[in-house]
Amino acid sequence: MKPKHILIVDDEKNQRDILQLILLGERDEAGNPLYDVKAASSGQEALRLFKLNRFDLVMTDLKMHGMDGIELLNELTQMDSSIPVILMTAHGSIDSVKEALRGGAFDYLEKPVERAQLLDTISRAVAKMRAVDEEIVGVSDAIERVKKMIVKVAVSSSTVLIRGESGTGKERIARAIHKASPRVNERFQAVNCAAINENLLESELFGHEKGSFTGAHAEKKGLFEIADKGTLFLDEIGELNVSMQAKLLRALQEKEVTRVGGTKAIKIDVRVLAATNRELELMVKEKRFREDLFYRLNVIPIDVPPLRQRRDDIVVLMDYFLRKHSANSGGKPMKVSADARKMLLDYSWPGNVRQLESAIERALLLAETDEITVEDLPMEIRDVARIEGSGGFRLPAEGIDFEQLEKSLLIQAMDQTNWNITRAAKLLGLSFRTMQYRLDKFGLSRPGRGQKEGSEEDTADEES
Ligand SMILES: Nc1ncnc2c1ncn2[C@@H]1O[C@H](COP(=O)(O)OP(=O)(O)OP(=O)(O)O)[C@@H](O)[C@H]1O
Ligand SMILES: [Mg+2]
């Protein structure tokens, strides 16, 4: 296990030294240090160190000369909103600590800091980090920030909105938050708002009374009630219709639900996590998503970058999925050929982690030896590699005229197919409509003929 990096900030040298000594003395069973510790004597110095190093945790004194602990907390949070900060404070200033906890501090320790308490607080924080490390595989700076954010938001009951493209791991992150939270022993209930018919969703979420609608033969608890004391994960929240948005907002604000056909309000204690791959802000502007609900959900945002923007993660995820799905190859350890590896590392992964996982899962089934080769990879990955490798499409250092290239490709495709739009579109991997749109854009038509005629001739063969 890699040691966790801790920054101690205190303007009293004695304090710094003692804390550092205690933490540096901690070892795992194999005798390896658990913590790597640096110390700073002021907020300014802490900020300098923070810019140069990667820390997992910061512990700062509250009262210091110059920049105090709260100011430092704010500065640090601005640089990296995910960093967990533990405030150390004398007994008298608990009120300002409570304030700080609301403002984003992770935990606090009372001074004088006792050895047992220090180790207890730190090891609890680190245990959470390790639990998250297990759940979320990745080593990129981007995913490390997401992991720290998970640890940090896990302690509270605030609503978290997880945003990211499809397959980036949003549900996985929601589970990790639950596992690192005090609700870990209660239920984690996921519901996909897009998968359930609008009429049923209300009774799914809030339950119904017997006889409240045709088919409601018995009373039924909703997911909010079922998830009581636990976590409810509302996936694809952008798909909720306006009336459900209003009902959800009410449940979140009042912390109570009313079953369909019921009159009694039922108190609920549920932590809500939501996820979407839609631009909710845009939907708010277009009045398709309630602004008040957006703010209610977006108390803490977690943005998950697409895999192509955190390429360092590809190789570790690849190894992880090779192990995870090793049963597909009869349990024997599998290698990946150099060519296949390069192809996987260079690919853009539009379907993100999910696409990578299924590519590996499938390759393990197909591989005939103990090595995955290019032939075992899905067609779409090989195609891209072929185009990029052919040399014709390499972007030259001096750049290109994109429109000109597009136009030239369109003309070549049309010439090769004797101006059959359907077949030309296939050559370029476009739909008939997109092809036609592009031809119109450049005003392209069969030499010596009007545009209309060209497309008329083609309509007979339009099938897609
Ligand atoms: N960092 C990760 N470490 C390990 N597994 C991951 C990671 N990210 C994603 N996965 C795995 O990839 C798959 C897709 O992840 P998940 O379902 O969480 O994505 P999602 O963002 O919810 O996708 P969608 O928007 O399509 O619902 C799952 O099998 C998940 O376990
Ligand atoms: Mg999902």
PDB file of C-alpha atoms in Angstrom, residues 56-57 77 80-85 101-107 125 128-129 132 136 144-162 170 172-184 231 271-274 297-303:
ATOM      1  CA  ASP A  56      -4.240  13.353   0.389  1.00  0.00           C
ATOM      2  CA  LEU A  57      -5.040  15.231   3.569  1.00  0.00           C
ATOM      3  CA  THR A  77     -10.418  24.622  -1.361  1.00  0.00           C
ATOM      4  CA  ASP A  80      -8.504  21.931  -5.072  1.00  0.00           C
ATOM      5  CA  SER A  81     -12.100  21.652  -3.908  1.00  0.00           C
ATOM      6  CA  SER A  82     -11.611  17.969  -3.176  1.00  0.00           C
ATOM      7  CA  ILE A  83      -8.888  18.208  -0.526  1.00  0.00           C
ATOM      8  CA  PRO A  84      -9.980  16.954   2.911  1.00  0.00           C
ATOM      9  CA  VAL A  85      -8.891  19.406   5.621  1.00  0.00           C
ATOM     10  CA  LEU A 101     -17.327  22.156   8.688  1.00  0.00           C
ATOM     11  CA  ARG A 102     -20.224  23.642   6.798  1.00  0.00           C
ATOM     12  CA  GLY A 103     -17.755  25.562   4.643  1.00  0.00           C
ATOM     13  CA  GLY A 104     -15.998  22.420   3.536  1.00  0.00           C
ATOM     14  CA  ALA A 105     -13.682  21.247   6.323  1.00  0.00           C
ATOM     15  CA  PHE A 106     -13.610  17.497   6.645  1.00  0.00           C
ATOM     16  CA  ASP A 107     -13.246  16.988  10.386  1.00  0.00           C
ATOM     17  CA  ALA A 125     -10.110   9.232   7.150  1.00  0.00           C
ATOM     18  CA  LYS A 128     -12.331   5.770   3.832  1.00  0.00           C
ATOM     19  CA  MET A 129      -9.749   6.743   1.232  1.00  0.00           C
ATOM     20  CA  VAL A 132     -12.729   4.487  -2.247  1.00  0.00           C
ATOM     21  CA  ILE A 136     -12.646   3.530  -8.069  1.00  0.00           C
ATOM     22  CA  GLU A 144      -7.599  11.282  -7.817  1.00  0.00           C
ATOM     23  CA  ARG A 145      -9.534  14.527  -7.387  1.00  0.00           C
ATOM     24  CA  VAL A 146     -12.810  12.672  -7.835  1.00  0.00           C
ATOM     25  CA  LYS A 147     -11.718  10.127  -5.213  1.00  0.00           C
ATOM     26  CA  LYS A 148     -10.843  12.792  -2.679  1.00  0.00           C
ATOM     27  CA  MET A 149     -14.136  14.502  -3.392  1.00  0.00           C
ATOM     28  CA  ILE A 150     -15.960  11.248  -2.669  1.00  0.00           C
ATOM     29  CA  VAL A 151     -14.244  10.922   0.720  1.00  0.00           C
ATOM     30  CA  LYS A 152     -15.008  14.515   1.511  1.00  0.00           C
ATOM     31  CA  VAL A 153     -18.694  14.487   0.589  1.00  0.00           C
ATOM     32  CA  ALA A 154     -19.302  11.085   2.154  1.00  0.00           C
ATOM     33  CA  VAL A 155     -19.448  12.479   5.698  1.00  0.00           C
ATOM     34  CA  SER A 156     -22.346  14.822   5.096  1.00  0.00           C
ATOM     35  CA  SER A 157     -25.907  14.179   4.004  1.00  0.00           C
ATOM     36  CA  SER A 158     -25.828  16.805   1.269  1.00  0.00           C
ATOM     37  CA  THR A 159     -27.199  16.017  -2.130  1.00  0.00           C
ATOM     38  CA  VAL A 160     -24.520  15.325  -4.716  1.00  0.00           C
ATOM     39  CA  LEU A 161     -24.959  15.699  -8.453  1.00  0.00           C
ATOM     40  CA  ILE A 162     -22.622  13.446 -10.414  1.00  0.00           C
ATOM     41  CA  LYS A 170     -21.182   7.713 -12.280  1.00  0.00           C
ATOM     42  CA  ARG A 172     -19.779   3.429  -9.349  1.00  0.00           C
ATOM     43  CA  ILE A 173     -19.019   6.799  -7.757  1.00  0.00           C
ATOM     44  CA  ALA A 174     -22.453   6.930  -6.153  1.00  0.00           C
ATOM     45  CA  ARG A 175     -21.816   3.509  -4.595  1.00  0.00           C
ATOM     46  CA  ALA A 176     -18.402   4.629  -3.385  1.00  0.00           C
ATOM     47  CA  ILE A 177     -19.949   7.664  -1.668  1.00  0.00           C
ATOM     48  CA  HIS A 178     -22.421   5.391   0.077  1.00  0.00           C
ATOM     49  CA  LYS A 179     -19.682   2.976   1.144  1.00  0.00           C
ATOM     50  CA  ALA A 180     -17.533   5.756   2.585  1.00  0.00           C
ATOM     51  CA  SER A 181     -20.498   7.341   4.370  1.00  0.00           C
ATOM     52  CA  PRO A 182     -21.909   6.719   7.862  1.00  0.00           C
ATOM     53  CA  ARG A 183     -24.878   5.093   6.079  1.00  0.00           C
ATOM     54  CA  VAL A 184     -22.716   2.245   4.810  1.00  0.00           C
ATOM     55  CA  THR A 231     -28.869   6.349   0.177  1.00  0.00           C
ATOM     56  CA  ARG A 271     -29.386  10.792   1.358  1.00  0.00           C
ATOM     57  CA  VAL A 272     -29.997  11.570  -2.278  1.00  0.00           C
ATOM     58  CA  LEU A 273     -27.345  11.238  -4.952  1.00  0.00           C
ATOM     59  CA  ALA A 274     -28.251  12.097  -8.529  1.00  0.00           C
ATOM     60  CA  LEU A 297     -29.624  18.669  -6.320  1.00  0.00           C
ATOM     61  CA  ASN A 298     -26.412  20.428  -7.239  1.00  0.00           C
ATOM     62  CA  VAL A 299     -25.393  21.241  -3.653  1.00  0.00           C
ATOM     63  CA  ILE A 300     -22.131  19.426  -4.324  1.00  0.00           C
ATOM     64  CA  PRO A 301     -21.220  18.740  -7.958  1.00  0.00           C
ATOM     65  CA  ILE A 302     -18.826  15.980  -8.954  1.00  0.00           C
ATOM     66  CA  ASP A 303     -17.709  16.143 -12.572  1.00  0.00           C
TER      67      ASP A 303
END
